[in-house]
């Protein structure tokens, strides 16, 4: 069994470098399937989700060569299979991007129904709608999704019923090589959507409007090899270190990030009383008092990201007043609050709302990492708390944060990684 022991309390001080964005990389890796040639990717985060994606792509016939831990060449000249139906695929949410990417190249595609973090219901009806509108037939049975097409997908107008990151990504992937023009409305605008579009455009795709509510894609017959593409910095990793700096009353310069992407988080930290200085590609966050309480309502970009909701909760948990979190994206994203209550937090969560009354201190306790971002929140709580906080189920954290113990250690934290025999 793996666990972290976080020795608290600690004031984070120093500099940290942000890795490439997980949620961009998990779309860009399958997007390489759209080109019969080589793609050179840089700033790829070295995290377990990416290592899993590499394994899945290799099972389809991709040849992948790591040039360094964050740089790889993917050669998809000879893809031998469009079936990605394995335990690995089923555990992994972003495996559904294989549907959009492989449908650009093959008539028949099969993948396991995707798993991922347990955040409540995670339907894929909008993904299916996208593929069907483009002319594919989609069936879900026996734990698999089967998508077939009898001819090249045909561009059309698609209106998403709900703003979905995954369905927007899949629409972009499937429409890139479709015949004619696809116009997708009510799309997600997250930075990783724009990064996928930029990556595909760098290979000759014609995608306009990524980052706005409407994306227009003029299908092209083929894409060409890309000499080198660098994935954007991770918005959520940046936000995690920003909150950690503020919660520990620290002073941290967060380097290799995009301050514009951080605006909703910066705004909340300023409300909390933190000092936030923005530079061209770095942000400095410091704090010298207990945080003020505030209200957070999650919403699609450019709103406050649901993936920062557990982390910002730690600031509320030690604030001077009573704050509120309203979760508008996932139906079950407050499971982690039970863990914080074990540490002395005063939180009452019902349905989509959590009321958080600030307490003087948090105290160490054995806690679980319910999902990736909840796990990051447990680390921040452990850094704030008195004593040694043991965090279990850390495989969730390792899915999405590169070198997390080293990065925190460089800021003065003491987080031990322990592997015990079961
Ligand atoms: C992406 O998930 C991220 N994952 C999630 O991050 C993130 O929480 C989420 O977007 C929202 O920002 C990846 O990028 C791999 P959605 P995704 O489709 O694409 C509903 C993390 O920690 N919906 O935007 O699966 C859905 O139920 C992870 O890095 C439908 O109803 O999210 C939700 O309420 C966790 N039908 C809302 O839309 C559909 O067909 C938004 O989900 C699809 C989604």
Short mmCIF file of C-alpha atoms in Angstrom, two decimals, residues 204-361:
data_model
loop_
_atom_site.label_atom_id
_atom_site.label_comp_id
_atom_site.label_asym_id
_atom_site.label_seq_id
_atom_site.Cartn_x
_atom_site.Cartn_y
_atom_site.Cartn_z
CA UNK A 204 -2.80 21.49 -41.10
CA UNK A 205 -6.29 21.28 -39.56
CA UNK A 206 -8.66 24.20 -40.09
CA UNK A 207 -10.22 24.89 -36.69
CA UNK A 208 -11.42 28.38 -35.81
CA UNK A 209 -13.07 29.78 -32.70
CA UNK A 210 -11.57 27.51 -30.02
CA UNK A 211 -11.85 29.45 -26.75
CA UNK A 212 -15.21 30.98 -27.79
CA UNK A 213 -18.75 29.52 -27.64
CA UNK A 214 -18.69 28.40 -31.29
CA UNK A 215 -16.06 26.35 -33.07
CA UNK A 216 -15.95 26.08 -36.85
CA UNK A 217 -14.02 23.24 -38.44
CA UNK A 218 -13.41 22.95 -42.14
CA UNK A 219 -12.54 19.33 -42.75
CA UNK A 220 -9.21 18.56 -44.42
CA UNK A 221 -8.25 15.35 -46.27
CA UNK A 222 -5.14 14.72 -44.21
CA UNK A 223 -2.82 16.20 -41.63
CA UNK A 224 0.94 16.50 -41.95
CA UNK A 225 3.69 15.63 -39.48
CA UNK A 226 4.47 18.20 -36.85
CA UNK A 227 8.08 19.02 -36.10
CA UNK A 228 7.51 20.00 -32.47
CA UNK A 229 4.59 21.07 -30.30
CA UNK A 230 4.84 22.15 -26.67
CA UNK A 231 1.83 21.46 -24.43
CA UNK A 232 0.55 24.40 -22.35
CA UNK A 233 1.25 24.60 -18.60
CA UNK A 234 -1.27 22.95 -16.29
CA UNK A 235 -3.88 25.41 -15.03
CA UNK A 236 -4.95 23.18 -12.12
CA UNK A 237 -1.42 22.35 -10.95
CA UNK A 238 -0.72 26.11 -10.98
CA UNK A 239 -3.87 26.76 -8.97
CA UNK A 240 -3.00 23.99 -6.51
CA UNK A 241 0.36 25.63 -5.72
CA UNK A 242 -1.27 29.09 -5.55
CA UNK A 243 -3.75 27.88 -2.93
CA UNK A 244 -1.07 25.90 -1.08
CA UNK A 245 1.09 29.04 -0.86
CA UNK A 246 -1.80 31.09 0.53
CA UNK A 247 -3.11 28.40 2.93
CA UNK A 248 0.32 27.89 4.51
CA UNK A 249 0.94 31.66 4.84
CA UNK A 250 3.87 31.14 2.51
CA UNK A 251 5.53 33.05 -0.33
CA UNK A 252 5.88 31.12 -3.59
CA UNK A 253 6.88 32.10 -7.12
CA UNK A 254 5.04 29.76 -9.49
CA UNK A 255 6.96 29.61 -12.77
CA UNK A 256 6.08 28.45 -16.29
CA UNK A 257 2.36 29.18 -15.99
CA UNK A 258 -0.15 31.33 -17.89
CA UNK A 259 -1.52 34.01 -15.49
CA UNK A 260 -4.49 34.72 -17.79
CA UNK A 261 -5.73 31.13 -17.25
CA UNK A 262 -5.60 31.68 -13.51
CA UNK A 263 -7.96 34.69 -13.26
CA UNK A 264 -10.85 32.95 -11.43
CA UNK A 265 -8.43 31.54 -8.86
CA UNK A 266 -6.49 34.78 -8.51
CA UNK A 267 -9.77 36.61 -7.88
CA UNK A 268 -10.69 34.25 -5.01
CA UNK A 269 -7.23 34.46 -3.47
CA UNK A 270 -7.43 38.26 -3.52
CA UNK A 271 -10.85 38.05 -1.79
CA UNK A 272 -9.24 35.78 0.79
CA UNK A 273 -6.62 38.48 1.45
CA UNK A 274 -3.63 36.93 -0.31
CA UNK A 275 -1.10 38.96 -2.28
CA UNK A 276 -0.95 37.88 -5.92
CA UNK A 277 1.59 39.37 -8.33
CA UNK A 278 1.38 38.43 -12.00
CA UNK A 279 4.37 38.39 -14.37
CA UNK A 280 4.62 37.32 -18.02
CA UNK A 281 4.79 33.59 -17.29
CA UNK A 282 4.83 33.35 -13.53
CA UNK A 283 2.74 34.27 -10.50
CA UNK A 284 3.87 35.04 -6.97
CA UNK A 285 1.43 34.28 -4.16
CA UNK A 286 2.03 35.21 -0.54
CA UNK A 287 -0.14 35.53 2.54
CA UNK A 288 0.54 36.90 5.99
CA UNK A 289 -2.76 36.44 7.85
CA UNK A 290 -5.66 34.06 8.22
CA UNK A 291 -7.84 34.03 5.10
CA UNK A 292 -11.14 35.94 4.88
CA UNK A 293 -14.15 33.76 4.09
CA UNK A 294 -15.69 33.89 0.60
CA UNK A 295 -18.17 32.12 -1.68
CA UNK A 296 -17.11 29.95 -4.62
CA UNK A 297 -19.43 28.76 -7.39
CA UNK A 298 -17.89 26.39 -9.90
CA UNK A 299 -18.66 26.81 -13.59
CA UNK A 300 -17.07 26.08 -16.97
CA UNK A 301 -14.10 28.25 -18.02
CA UNK A 302 -13.65 31.18 -17.57
CA UNK A 303 -15.55 30.47 -14.33
CA UNK A 304 -14.04 28.96 -11.20
CA UNK A 305 -12.87 25.42 -12.15
CA UNK A 306 -14.51 22.48 -10.40
CA UNK A 307 -11.04 20.89 -10.40
CA UNK A 308 -9.88 23.59 -7.92
CA UNK A 309 -12.92 23.25 -5.65
CA UNK A 310 -11.44 20.81 -3.08
CA UNK A 311 -8.15 22.74 -2.83
CA UNK A 312 -9.76 26.16 -2.26
CA UNK A 313 -11.91 24.56 0.45
CA UNK A 314 -8.79 24.36 2.65
CA UNK A 315 -8.57 28.17 2.70
CA UNK A 316 -12.21 28.36 3.80
CA UNK A 317 -11.63 25.66 6.42
CA UNK A 318 -9.10 27.90 8.21
CA UNK A 319 -10.70 31.27 7.40
CA UNK A 320 -11.93 33.86 9.87
CA UNK A 321 -15.59 33.51 8.91
CA UNK A 322 -18.12 31.27 7.19
CA UNK A 323 -17.85 30.57 3.48
CA UNK A 324 -19.83 28.62 0.94
CA UNK A 325 -19.00 26.40 -2.03
CA UNK A 326 -21.58 25.69 -4.72
CA UNK A 327 -20.58 22.82 -7.04
CA UNK A 328 -22.31 23.22 -10.39
CA UNK A 329 -20.49 20.64 -12.53
CA UNK A 330 -20.29 17.32 -10.67
CA UNK A 331 -23.06 15.87 -8.52
CA UNK A 332 -20.81 14.14 -6.03
CA UNK A 333 -17.69 16.19 -5.44
CA UNK A 334 -17.91 16.79 -1.69
CA UNK A 335 -16.90 13.31 -0.49
CA UNK A 336 -13.53 14.71 0.55
CA UNK A 337 -15.15 17.04 3.10
CA UNK A 338 -15.64 14.03 5.46
CA UNK A 339 -11.85 13.66 5.51
CA UNK A 340 -11.37 17.33 6.40
CA UNK A 341 -13.93 17.00 9.20
CA UNK A 342 -11.67 14.24 10.65
CA UNK A 343 -8.94 16.90 10.73
CA UNK A 344 -11.11 19.31 12.72
CA UNK A 345 -12.73 21.26 9.87
CA UNK A 346 -16.32 22.46 10.33
CA UNK A 347 -18.03 21.66 7.03
CA UNK A 348 -21.58 20.70 6.29
CA UNK A 349 -22.14 19.54 2.74
CA UNK A 350 -25.56 18.72 1.29
CA UNK A 351 -26.32 18.28 -2.39
CA UNK A 352 -24.49 20.89 -4.38
CA UNK A 353 -23.60 23.16 -1.46
CA UNK A 354 -21.03 23.08 1.32
CA UNK A 355 -21.04 25.55 4.19
CA UNK A 356 -17.56 25.92 5.63
CA UNK A 357 -17.00 27.60 9.00
CA UNK A 358 -13.40 28.56 9.57
CA UNK A 359 -11.63 26.93 12.54
CA UNK A 360 -8.46 28.03 14.34
CA UNK A 361 -6.46 24.95 13.37
#
